[in-house]
Coordinates of C-alpha atoms in Angstrom, one line a residue:
Chain A
M16 CA 0.0 0.0 0.0
D17 CA 1.8 3.1 -1.3
L18 CA 0.9 6.6 0.0
V19 CA 0.6 8.9 -3.1
S20 CA -0.3 12.1 -1.4
T21 CA -1.4 13.6 2.0
S22 CA -2.8 16.9 3.0
R23 CA -3.9 18.3 6.3
C24 CA -7.7 19.0 6.3
F25 CA -10.2 19.8 9.1
D26 CA -7.9 18.6 11.9
G27 CA -7.1 15.4 10.1
E28 CA -5.5 14.1 6.9
V29 CA -6.7 13.5 3.4
R30 CA -4.6 10.7 1.8
K31 CA -4.5 8.8 -1.5
Y32 CA -3.2 5.3 -1.6
T33 CA -2.5 2.8 -4.4
H34 CA -2.0 -0.9 -4.0
A35 CA -1.7 -4.1 -6.1
S36 CA -5.1 -5.8 -5.9
S37 CA -5.4 -9.6 -6.1
E38 CA -9.1 -9.3 -6.9
T39 CA -8.9 -7.0 -9.8
G40 CA -5.4 -8.0 -11.0
C41 CA -4.3 -4.3 -11.3
R42 CA -3.2 -1.4 -9.2
M43 CA -6.2 0.2 -7.4
T44 CA -6.3 3.7 -6.0
F45 CA -8.4 4.9 -3.1
S46 CA -8.9 8.1 -1.1
V47 CA -9.0 8.3 2.7
F48 CA -9.9 10.8 5.4
L49 CA -8.5 10.1 8.8
P50 CA -9.4 12.3 11.9
D51 CA -6.4 13.2 14.0
S52 CA -7.0 10.5 16.6
A53 CA -6.6 7.9 13.8
V54 CA -3.6 9.8 12.3
A55 CA -1.9 9.7 15.8
G56 CA -3.0 6.1 16.3
T57 CA -4.6 6.9 19.7
E58 CA -8.0 5.6 18.7
K59 CA -9.3 3.0 16.3
V60 CA -12.1 5.0 14.7
P61 CA -15.2 3.8 12.9
V62 CA -15.0 3.8 9.2
L63 CA -17.5 4.7 6.4
L64 CA -17.1 3.3 2.9
Y65 CA -18.4 5.4 0.1
L66 CA -19.1 4.0 -3.4
S67 CA -19.3 6.5 -6.2
G68 CA -21.4 6.8 -9.3
L69 CA -20.7 6.2 -13.0
T70 CA -17.6 7.9 -14.4
C71 CA -16.3 8.8 -11.0
N72 CA -12.9 7.8 -9.5
E73 CA -11.6 8.1 -6.0
D74 CA -11.4 11.9 -6.2
N75 CA -15.0 13.1 -6.9
M76 CA -16.7 12.5 -3.6
I77 CA -13.9 13.5 -1.3
T78 CA -13.4 16.7 -3.3
K79 CA -17.1 17.7 -3.8
S80 CA -19.2 16.2 -1.1
G81 CA -18.5 18.4 1.9
A82 CA -18.2 15.4 4.1
L83 CA -14.9 16.1 5.8
P84 CA -15.9 18.7 8.5
H85 CA -18.6 16.3 9.7
L86 CA -16.4 13.2 9.7
S87 CA -13.7 15.2 11.6
R88 CA -16.2 16.3 14.2
E89 CA -17.6 12.7 14.6
R90 CA -14.1 11.1 14.5
I91 CA -15.0 8.8 11.6
A92 CA -12.7 7.6 8.9
L93 CA -13.8 7.7 5.2
V94 CA -12.6 5.3 2.5
V95 CA -13.5 6.0 -1.2
P96 CA -12.5 3.4 -3.7
D97 CA -12.3 3.8 -7.4
T98 CA -15.4 2.6 -9.3
S99 CA -13.6 0.0 -11.5
P100 CA -10.3 -1.4 -12.5
R101 CA -8.4 0.8 -14.9
G102 CA -6.0 0.2 -17.7
T103 CA -6.3 -3.5 -17.7
G104 CA -6.6 -3.8 -21.5
T105 CA -9.9 -5.5 -21.3
E106 CA -11.7 -5.3 -24.7
G107 CA -14.5 -2.8 -24.5
E108 CA -13.1 -1.2 -21.3
E109 CA -12.8 2.3 -22.8
G110 CA -15.2 4.4 -24.9
D111 CA -18.5 3.6 -23.2
W112 CA -19.1 5.6 -20.0
E113 CA -21.7 3.0 -18.9
L114 CA -19.4 0.0 -19.1
G115 CA -15.9 -0.9 -18.1
T116 CA -13.7 2.0 -16.8
G117 CA -15.7 4.0 -14.3
A118 CA -18.6 1.6 -14.4
G119 CA -17.7 -1.5 -12.4
F120 CA -21.2 -1.7 -10.9
N121 CA -19.9 -3.4 -7.7
V122 CA -20.3 -6.9 -9.2
D123 CA -18.0 -9.9 -9.8
A124 CA -18.2 -10.4 -13.5
T125 CA -18.6 -14.0 -14.7
Q126 CA -18.4 -13.4 -18.4
A127 CA -15.4 -13.0 -20.7
P128 CA -13.7 -10.6 -21.2
W129 CA -14.8 -8.9 -18.0
S130 CA -14.4 -11.8 -15.5
T131 CA -10.6 -11.5 -15.2
H132 CA -10.4 -8.0 -13.7
Y133 CA -14.0 -6.7 -13.1
R134 CA -14.4 -8.1 -9.5
M135 CA -15.4 -4.9 -7.7
Y136 CA -17.9 -6.7 -5.4
S137 CA -15.2 -8.9 -3.8
Y138 CA -12.7 -6.1 -4.0
V139 CA -14.8 -3.8 -1.9
V140 CA -16.4 -6.3 0.5
H141 CA -13.2 -8.3 1.2
E142 CA -9.9 -7.1 -0.1
L143 CA -10.2 -3.3 0.4
Q144 CA -11.8 -3.5 3.8
R145 CA -9.2 -6.0 5.1
L146 CA -6.4 -3.8 3.8
V147 CA -7.8 -0.7 5.4
V148 CA -8.4 -2.4 8.8
D149 CA -5.0 -4.0 8.8
S150 CA -3.1 -0.8 7.8
L151 CA -4.9 2.1 9.4
S152 CA -6.1 3.0 12.9
V153 CA -9.8 2.0 12.2
D154 CA -12.2 -0.4 14.0
G155 CA -13.2 -3.3 11.7
S156 CA -16.2 -4.0 13.8
R157 CA -17.6 -0.5 13.2
V158 CA -18.1 -0.2 9.5
S159 CA -20.9 1.4 7.6
I160 CA -21.4 2.0 3.9
F161 CA -23.0 4.6 1.6
G162 CA -22.9 5.7 -2.0
H163 CA -24.5 7.6 -4.9
S164 CA -26.4 6.3 -8.0
M165 CA -24.4 3.2 -9.1
G166 CA -22.6 3.4 -5.8
G167 CA -25.9 3.8 -3.9
H168 CA -26.9 0.6 -5.6
G169 CA -23.6 -1.0 -4.5
A170 CA -24.0 0.1 -0.9
L171 CA -27.5 -1.4 -0.7
V172 CA -26.5 -4.6 -2.4
L173 CA -23.3 -5.1 -0.3
A174 CA -25.2 -4.4 2.9
L175 CA -28.1 -6.7 2.1
R176 CA -25.9 -9.6 0.9
N177 CA -23.6 -9.4 4.0
P178 CA -25.8 -9.3 7.1
G179 CA -24.0 -7.9 10.1
R180 CA -21.0 -6.6 8.1
Y181 CA -22.2 -3.0 8.0
R182 CA -23.9 -1.3 10.8
S183 CA -25.9 1.1 8.6
V184 CA -26.3 1.9 4.9
S185 CA -27.4 5.0 3.1
A186 CA -27.7 6.2 -0.5
F187 CA -28.1 9.3 -2.5
A188 CA -30.3 8.7 -5.6
P189 CA -29.5 5.0 -5.8
I190 CA -30.1 2.7 -8.7
S191 CA -32.6 0.6 -6.8
H192 CA -34.2 -2.0 -9.2
P193 CA -31.4 -2.5 -11.8
T194 CA -32.9 -5.8 -13.2
T195 CA -35.7 -3.6 -14.6
T196 CA -33.8 -0.5 -15.9
H197 CA -31.3 0.4 -18.6
W198 CA -28.7 1.1 -15.9
G199 CA -28.5 -2.4 -14.6
R200 CA -29.7 -4.6 -17.5
K201 CA -27.0 -3.3 -19.8
Q202 CA -24.2 -4.0 -17.3
F203 CA -25.6 -7.3 -16.0
Q204 CA -25.9 -8.6 -19.5
A205 CA -22.3 -7.8 -20.1
Y206 CA -20.8 -8.7 -16.8
L207 CA -23.1 -11.6 -15.7
G208 CA -24.5 -13.0 -19.0
P209 CA -28.0 -14.0 -19.8
D210 CA -29.0 -15.8 -16.6
E211 CA -31.3 -13.2 -14.9
A212 CA -31.4 -15.3 -11.7
L213 CA -27.8 -14.3 -11.2
W214 CA -28.7 -10.6 -11.8
A215 CA -31.1 -10.7 -8.9
Q216 CA -28.2 -11.3 -6.5
Y217 CA -27.1 -7.7 -7.4
D218 CA -30.6 -6.1 -7.3
A219 CA -31.4 -4.3 -4.0
T220 CA -35.2 -4.5 -4.6
E221 CA -35.0 -8.3 -5.1
L222 CA -32.5 -8.8 -2.3
V223 CA -34.5 -6.9 0.3
K224 CA -37.5 -9.2 -0.2
R225 CA -35.4 -12.0 1.2
Y226 CA -33.2 -10.2 3.8
A227 CA -33.1 -12.0 7.1
G228 CA -30.2 -10.5 9.0
P229 CA -30.1 -8.1 11.9
V230 CA -32.3 -5.0 11.6
M231 CA -30.7 -2.9 8.9
P232 CA -31.0 0.9 9.2
I233 CA -31.3 2.4 5.8
L234 CA -31.5 6.1 4.8
I235 CA -32.2 7.1 1.2
D236 CA -32.4 10.7 -0.2
Q237 CA -33.7 11.3 -3.7
G238 CA -34.1 14.7 -5.5
D239 CA -37.4 15.1 -7.3
Q240 CA -35.7 17.0 -10.1
D241 CA -33.3 14.2 -10.8
Q242 CA -33.4 13.5 -14.5
F243 CA -32.9 9.8 -13.8
Y244 CA -35.4 9.4 -11.0
S245 CA -38.2 7.4 -12.6
T246 CA -36.3 5.9 -15.5
M247 CA -33.0 4.6 -14.0
L248 CA -33.2 4.8 -10.2
R249 CA -36.8 3.8 -9.1
P250 CA -36.2 4.0 -5.4
S251 CA -39.9 3.8 -4.9
D252 CA -39.7 0.1 -6.1
F253 CA -37.3 -0.5 -3.3
V254 CA -39.6 1.2 -0.8
A255 CA -42.6 -0.8 -2.0
A256 CA -40.6 -4.1 -1.6
V257 CA -39.6 -3.1 2.0
E258 CA -43.2 -2.3 2.8
S259 CA -44.7 -5.5 1.4
A260 CA -42.0 -8.0 2.4
G261 CA -42.0 -7.1 6.1
R262 CA -38.2 -7.8 6.4
P263 CA -36.0 -6.5 9.3
V264 CA -35.3 -3.2 7.6
D265 CA -35.6 0.2 9.2
L266 CA -36.0 2.4 6.2
A267 CA -36.2 6.2 5.9
M268 CA -36.7 7.4 2.3
R269 CA -36.8 11.2 1.7
V270 CA -37.7 13.0 -1.5
Q271 CA -36.0 16.4 -1.6
P272 CA -37.9 19.0 -3.7
G273 CA -35.9 20.8 -6.4
Y274 CA -32.7 18.8 -6.1
D275 CA -31.1 17.0 -9.1
H276 CA -28.6 14.1 -9.5
S277 CA -25.4 16.0 -8.9
Y278 CA -22.9 16.6 -6.1
W279 CA -24.8 19.9 -5.4
F280 CA -27.6 17.6 -4.2
I281 CA -25.3 15.2 -2.4
Q282 CA -23.5 17.9 -0.4
S283 CA -26.8 19.4 0.7
F284 CA -27.7 16.2 2.7
M285 CA -24.2 14.9 3.5
E286 CA -24.3 16.1 7.1
S287 CA -27.5 14.3 7.9
H288 CA -26.1 11.0 6.3
I289 CA -23.0 11.2 8.4
A290 CA -25.1 11.9 11.5
F291 CA -27.2 8.9 10.7
H292 CA -24.2 6.6 10.3
A293 CA -22.4 8.1 13.4
K294 CA -25.4 7.2 15.6
H295 CA -25.1 3.5 14.5
L296 CA -21.3 3.4 14.4
R297 CA -21.0 4.8 17.9
A298 CA -23.7 2.6 19.4
S299 CA -22.2 0.0 21.8
Chain B
M22 CA -26.2 37.8 -19.1
D23 CA -27.0 34.2 -20.1
L24 CA -27.8 31.5 -17.5
V25 CA -25.7 28.4 -18.5
S26 CA -26.8 26.1 -15.6
T27 CA -28.6 26.0 -12.3
S28 CA -28.8 23.4 -9.5
R29 CA -30.5 23.5 -6.2
C30 CA -28.0 23.3 -3.3
F31 CA -28.3 24.0 0.4
D32 CA -31.7 25.7 0.2
G33 CA -30.5 28.0 -2.6
E34 CA -29.2 27.8 -6.1
V35 CA -25.8 27.4 -7.7
R36 CA -25.8 29.1 -11.1
K37 CA -23.3 29.7 -13.9
Y38 CA -23.6 32.7 -16.1
T39 CA -21.8 34.0 -19.2
H40 CA -21.9 37.5 -20.6
A41 CA -20.1 39.7 -23.2
S42 CA -17.6 41.9 -21.3
S43 CA -16.7 45.3 -22.5
E44 CA -13.6 45.4 -20.3
T45 CA -12.1 42.2 -21.5
G46 CA -13.6 42.2 -25.0
C47 CA -14.6 38.5 -24.8
R48 CA -17.3 36.4 -23.1
M49 CA -16.7 35.9 -19.4
T50 CA -18.1 33.2 -17.2
F51 CA -18.8 33.3 -13.5
S52 CA -20.4 31.1 -10.8
V53 CA -23.0 32.3 -8.3
F54 CA -24.6 31.0 -5.2
L55 CA -27.9 32.6 -4.1
P56 CA -29.7 31.7 -0.9
D57 CA -33.4 31.2 -1.3
S58 CA -34.4 34.7 -0.2
A59 CA -32.4 36.0 -3.2
V60 CA -33.7 33.4 -5.5
A61 CA -37.3 34.4 -4.5
G62 CA -36.4 38.1 -4.6
T63 CA -37.8 38.7 -1.2
E64 CA -34.4 40.0 0.1
K65 CA -31.5 41.9 -1.3
V66 CA -28.8 39.8 0.3
P67 CA -25.1 40.9 0.9
V68 CA -22.6 39.5 -1.6
L69 CA -19.1 38.1 -1.3
L70 CA -16.8 38.2 -4.3
Y71 CA -14.1 35.4 -4.4
L72 CA -11.0 35.7 -6.5
S73 CA -9.3 32.4 -7.3
G74 CA -5.7 31.4 -7.7
L75 CA -3.5 30.6 -10.7
T76 CA -4.9 28.1 -13.2
C77 CA -8.4 28.2 -11.7
N78 CA -11.6 29.2 -13.4
E79 CA -15.1 29.9 -12.0
D80 CA -15.6 26.3 -11.0
N81 CA -12.8 25.4 -8.6
M82 CA -13.8 27.4 -5.5
I83 CA -17.5 26.8 -5.6
T84 CA -16.9 23.1 -6.1
K85 CA -14.2 22.5 -3.6
S86 CA -14.3 25.2 -0.9
G87 CA -17.2 23.9 1.2
A88 CA -18.6 27.5 1.4
L89 CA -22.2 26.9 0.5
P90 CA -23.7 25.6 3.7
H91 CA -22.3 28.6 5.6
L92 CA -23.4 31.1 2.9
S93 CA -26.9 29.6 3.0
R94 CA -27.1 29.8 6.7
E95 CA -25.9 33.5 6.7
R96 CA -28.0 34.4 3.6
I97 CA -25.1 35.8 1.7
A98 CA -24.6 35.5 -2.1
L99 CA -21.3 34.4 -3.6
V100 CA -19.9 35.5 -7.0
V101 CA -16.8 33.7 -8.4
P102 CA -15.4 35.1 -11.6
D103 CA -12.9 33.4 -13.9
T104 CA -9.3 34.4 -13.4
S105 CA -8.6 35.8 -16.8
P106 CA -10.1 36.4 -20.3
R107 CA -10.0 33.2 -22.4
G108 CA -9.6 32.4 -26.0
T109 CA -8.8 35.9 -27.1
G110 CA -6.0 34.9 -29.4
T111 CA -3.5 37.1 -27.5
E112 CA 0.0 36.0 -28.3
G113 CA 1.5 34.1 -25.4
E114 CA -1.9 33.5 -23.8
E115 CA -1.6 29.7 -23.8
G116 CA 1.3 27.5 -22.7
D117 CA 2.5 29.2 -19.5
W118 CA 0.4 28.6 -16.4
E119 CA 1.8 31.7 -14.8
L120 CA 0.8 34.1 -17.6
G121 CA -2.2 34.7 -19.8
T122 CA -5.1 32.2 -19.5
G123 CA -5.8 31.5 -15.8
A124 CA -3.3 34.1 -14.6
G125 CA -5.0 37.5 -15.1
F126 CA -3.5 38.7 -11.8
N127 CA -6.4 41.2 -11.3
V128 CA -4.5 44.0 -13.1
D129 CA -5.3 46.2 -16.0
A130 CA -2.5 45.5 -18.5
T131 CA -0.9 48.5 -20.1
Q132 CA 1.5 46.6 -22.4
A133 CA 0.9 45.0 -25.8
P134 CA -0.3 42.4 -26.5
W135 CA -2.0 42.1 -23.2
S136 CA -3.6 45.5 -22.8
T137 CA -6.5 44.8 -25.2
H138 CA -8.1 42.0 -23.2
Y139 CA -6.3 41.6 -19.9
R140 CA -8.3 44.1 -17.8
M141 CA -9.3 41.9 -14.9
Y142 CA -8.9 44.8 -12.3
S143 CA -11.6 47.0 -14.0
Y144 CA -13.6 43.9 -14.9
V145 CA -14.0 42.8 -11.3
V146 CA -14.1 46.2 -9.5
H147 CA -16.6 47.8 -11.9
E148 CA -18.2 45.7 -14.7
L149 CA -18.9 42.4 -12.9
Q150 CA -20.1 44.1 -9.7
R151 CA -22.4 46.4 -11.6
L152 CA -23.8 43.5 -13.6
V153 CA -24.4 41.4 -10.5
V154 CA -26.0 44.2 -8.5
D155 CA -28.2 45.2 -11.5
S156 CA -29.3 41.6 -12.3
L157 CA -29.6 39.7 -9.0
S158 CA -31.3 40.3 -5.7
V159 CA -28.2 41.5 -4.0
D160 CA -27.4 44.6 -2.0
G161 CA -24.7 46.7 -3.7
S162 CA -23.9 48.5 -0.4
R163 CA -23.0 45.3 1.3
V164 CA -20.1 43.8 -0.6
S165 CA -17.0 42.1 0.7
I166 CA -14.2 40.3 -1.1
F167 CA -11.8 37.4 -0.5
G168 CA -9.6 35.1 -2.4
H169 CA -6.7 32.6 -2.6
S170 CA -3.1 33.0 -3.6
M171 CA -3.2 35.2 -6.7
G172 CA -6.8 35.9 -5.8
G173 CA -5.9 36.7 -2.2
H174 CA -3.5 39.3 -3.6
G175 CA -6.4 40.5 -5.8
A176 CA -8.7 40.8 -2.9
L177 CA -6.2 42.8 -0.8
V178 CA -5.3 45.1 -3.7
L179 CA -8.9 45.8 -4.7
A180 CA -9.9 46.6 -1.2
L181 CA -7.0 48.8 -0.4
R182 CA -7.3 50.7 -3.7
N183 CA -11.1 51.3 -3.3
P184 CA -11.7 52.6 0.2
G185 CA -15.3 52.0 1.3
R186 CA -16.2 49.7 -1.6
Y187 CA -15.8 46.5 0.4
R188 CA -16.8 46.1 4.0
S189 CA -14.2 43.5 4.8
V190 CA -11.4 41.5 3.0
S191 CA -9.9 38.1 3.7
A192 CA -7.4 35.9 2.0
F193 CA -6.1 32.4 2.1
A194 CA -2.3 32.2 1.5
P195 CA -2.2 35.5 -0.5
I196 CA 0.6 36.6 -2.7
S197 CA 1.4 39.6 -0.4
H198 CA 4.4 41.4 -1.7
P199 CA 4.4 40.7 -5.4
T200 CA 6.9 43.4 -6.4
T201 CA 9.6 41.3 -4.6
T202 CA 8.6 37.8 -5.6
H203 CA 8.7 35.7 -8.8
W204 CA 4.9 35.5 -8.7
G205 CA 4.3 39.2 -9.3
R206 CA 7.5 40.4 -10.9
K207 CA 7.0 38.1 -13.8
Q208 CA 3.4 39.1 -14.4
F209 CA 4.0 42.8 -13.7
Q210 CA 6.8 42.9 -16.2
A211 CA 4.6 41.4 -18.9
Y212 CA 1.3 43.2 -18.1
L213 CA 2.6 46.5 -16.8
G214 CA 6.1 47.0 -18.4
P215 CA 9.3 48.1 -16.8
D216 CA 8.0 51.0 -14.7
E217 CA 8.1 49.6 -11.1
A218 CA 6.1 52.6 -9.8
L219 CA 3.1 51.3 -11.6
W220 CA 3.7 47.8 -10.1
A221 CA 3.4 49.2 -6.6
Q222 CA -0.2 50.1 -7.4
Y223 CA -0.9 46.4 -7.4
D224 CA 1.2 45.4 -4.4
A225 CA -0.7 44.9 -1.2
T226 CA 2.3 45.5 1.0
E227 CA 3.1 48.8 -0.7
L228 CA -0.6 49.9 -0.8
V229 CA -1.3 49.3 2.9
K230 CA 1.5 51.7 3.8
R231 CA -0.5 54.5 2.2
Y232 CA -4.1 53.3 3.0
A233 CA -6.2 56.2 4.4
G234 CA -9.8 55.0 4.1
P235 CA -12.3 53.8 6.7
V236 CA -11.0 51.1 9.0
M237 CA -10.5 48.0 6.9
P238 CA -11.1 44.6 8.6
I239 CA -8.7 42.1 7.2
L240 CA -8.3 38.3 7.9
I241 CA -5.5 36.2 6.5
D242 CA -4.9 32.5 7.0
Q243 CA -1.6 30.9 5.9
G244 CA -0.6 27.2 6.2
D245 CA 2.9 26.7 7.6
Q246 CA 3.4 23.7 5.3
D247 CA 2.6 25.7 2.2
Q248 CA 5.4 25.2 -0.3
F249 CA 5.1 28.8 -1.5
Y250 CA 4.9 30.4 1.9
S251 CA 8.3 32.2 2.1
T252 CA 9.2 32.3 -1.6
M253 CA 6.1 33.5 -3.3
L254 CA 3.5 34.6 -0.7
R255 CA 5.4 36.5 2.1
P256 CA 2.3 37.5 4.1
S257 CA 4.7 38.4 6.9
D258 CA 5.9 41.4 4.8
F259 CA 2.3 42.6 4.7
V260 CA 1.9 42.1 8.5
A261 CA 5.1 44.1 9.1
A262 CA 3.9 46.9 6.8
V263 CA 0.6 47.1 8.7
E264 CA 2.4 47.2 12.0
S265 CA 4.9 49.8 11.1
A266 CA 2.7 52.1 9.0
G267 CA 0.0 52.6 11.6
R268 CA -2.8 52.8 9.0
P269 CA -6.5 52.3 9.6
V270 CA -6.4 48.5 9.2
D271 CA -7.7 45.9 11.6
L272 CA -5.7 42.9 10.7
A273 CA -5.8 39.3 12.0
M274 CA -3.2 37.0 10.5
R275 CA -3.2 33.3 11.5
V276 CA -0.6 30.7 10.7
Q277 CA -2.2 27.3 10.6
P278 CA 0.2 24.4 11.5
G279 CA 0.4 21.5 9.0
Y280 CA -1.7 23.0 6.3
D281 CA -0.6 23.4 2.6
H282 CA -1.6 25.6 -0.3
S283 CA -4.5 23.5 -1.5
Y284 CA -8.3 23.6 -1.2
W285 CA -7.9 21.1 1.6
F286 CA -6.5 24.0 3.5
I287 CA -9.0 26.6 2.2
Q288 CA -12.1 24.5 3.1
S289 CA -10.8 23.9 6.6
F290 CA -11.0 27.6 7.4
M291 CA -13.9 28.7 5.1
E292 CA -16.5 28.7 7.8
S293 CA -14.5 31.2 9.9
H294 CA -13.9 33.5 6.8
I295 CA -17.6 33.6 6.0
A296 CA -18.4 34.3 9.7
F297 CA -15.9 37.1 9.6
H298 CA -17.5 38.7 6.5
A299 CA -21.0 38.0 7.7
K300 CA -20.3 40.1 10.8
H301 CA -19.3 43.1 8.7
L302 CA -21.8 42.6 6.0
R303 CA -24.7 42.4 8.4
A304 CA -23.6 45.4 10.5
S305 CA -25.8 48.4 10.1

């Protein structure tokens, strides 16, 4: 794990690391914020994983989301991975912003040519978390996850598939029912092939119908002027599934009037997402 | 004045405008934040002008500085101009990040080929402010100014040269004594020619020795790990000039341990800069 850069910010440090990933078979880059107690190593702080949307890398969220003052105050670390492998030479990797580079969709691809490198599910759930817990002053028993759009989908899917691993999950404008929308069907066809039963393992709305772990606190914010709201995201499908399935999920879904799909929207509600996670991360 | 984009953010709107500038003879772009009372037109709100550093355009600060929640809470508008004319075809405009595009230095050039378009001083002081006051729901009698690096220099110079125009001025890591440093001498030679008496009209440390307007509140933050601190910025020269000249200036200069020259530094102290300006902008 190589430190690429570090800057002091809000009584803590913003860092960028690269490392050779065994899951993706290439070097991966991620951003980190550590509050000073973790910089000094005097406290193993809770950690929030953030999964970004299509086209993003490890920079977008940490630069634009306004999260750092709130993380500093709550003494919570932040880890922001890239959204895909990069530069692997996989055919079709470049040239389509919805597939390949910047569009890993947090799945383990089963189909050639993607299956060699495009293993973002296992990378985030296992390899990255292990690396962070082993290398930084963070508490591996106090981990929560959130994300935006494709990454909001990823946060919901990872939490629902791994009961007990994350204390809470939240999402900004998540892709919520990807087996039914262009964002989802396109990537699942490429990465997972024609068997739609496999697709359902990466669909939050399908997964929540069967969720049987500990009570899962979930917070979702959705702007009502988001151009992708009804066509690509469909968070109301997820809400309906939660309401009808009666699973152990404690869901708050808020529709925010006037807000769109951008980081202008995300930053407006970042403080309340961090407060939500802090409550669960700091619970005994 | 054409509206290029608008997004809801922190109970207000982030907008981008372009307009044909008579000062620079080209189209200029600027970013704006308006709190809701100004969006609705129910209040003429105070306005803060922010001048950015070398290489920046109208996007960097509004995206990275974390200013918007504080501006929203204080009901203050923000205006962020570009740092130079662009695409004017001026010889030497491209290819040097310290001169031309992205490096207007907030001066009115007197030397060919720059003097035709590079008139950022008059653009910011007169044309842009008039345009904003005439077009948006802001109070032209409640204006303050701040900036970073080259733009911190600009904020100090504009305030010191125009007594009474700005209620308060602040700067993050400002170029403070440009007649003595590479950043400054290089640009003044190109834009203003060999007469160093003219350069002094754009040097904050020289200007403050003669300042005779109303008491000017000034706040400066400087990171002590800033790579340009002693070579290019020299804020201590400005502090020494204030202390020895006994002019009507109320200066607070803070050295922040561990912080560098980046937006990680700027965002860490943005809230206190906005609180400083709010106090003066809201005074009767």
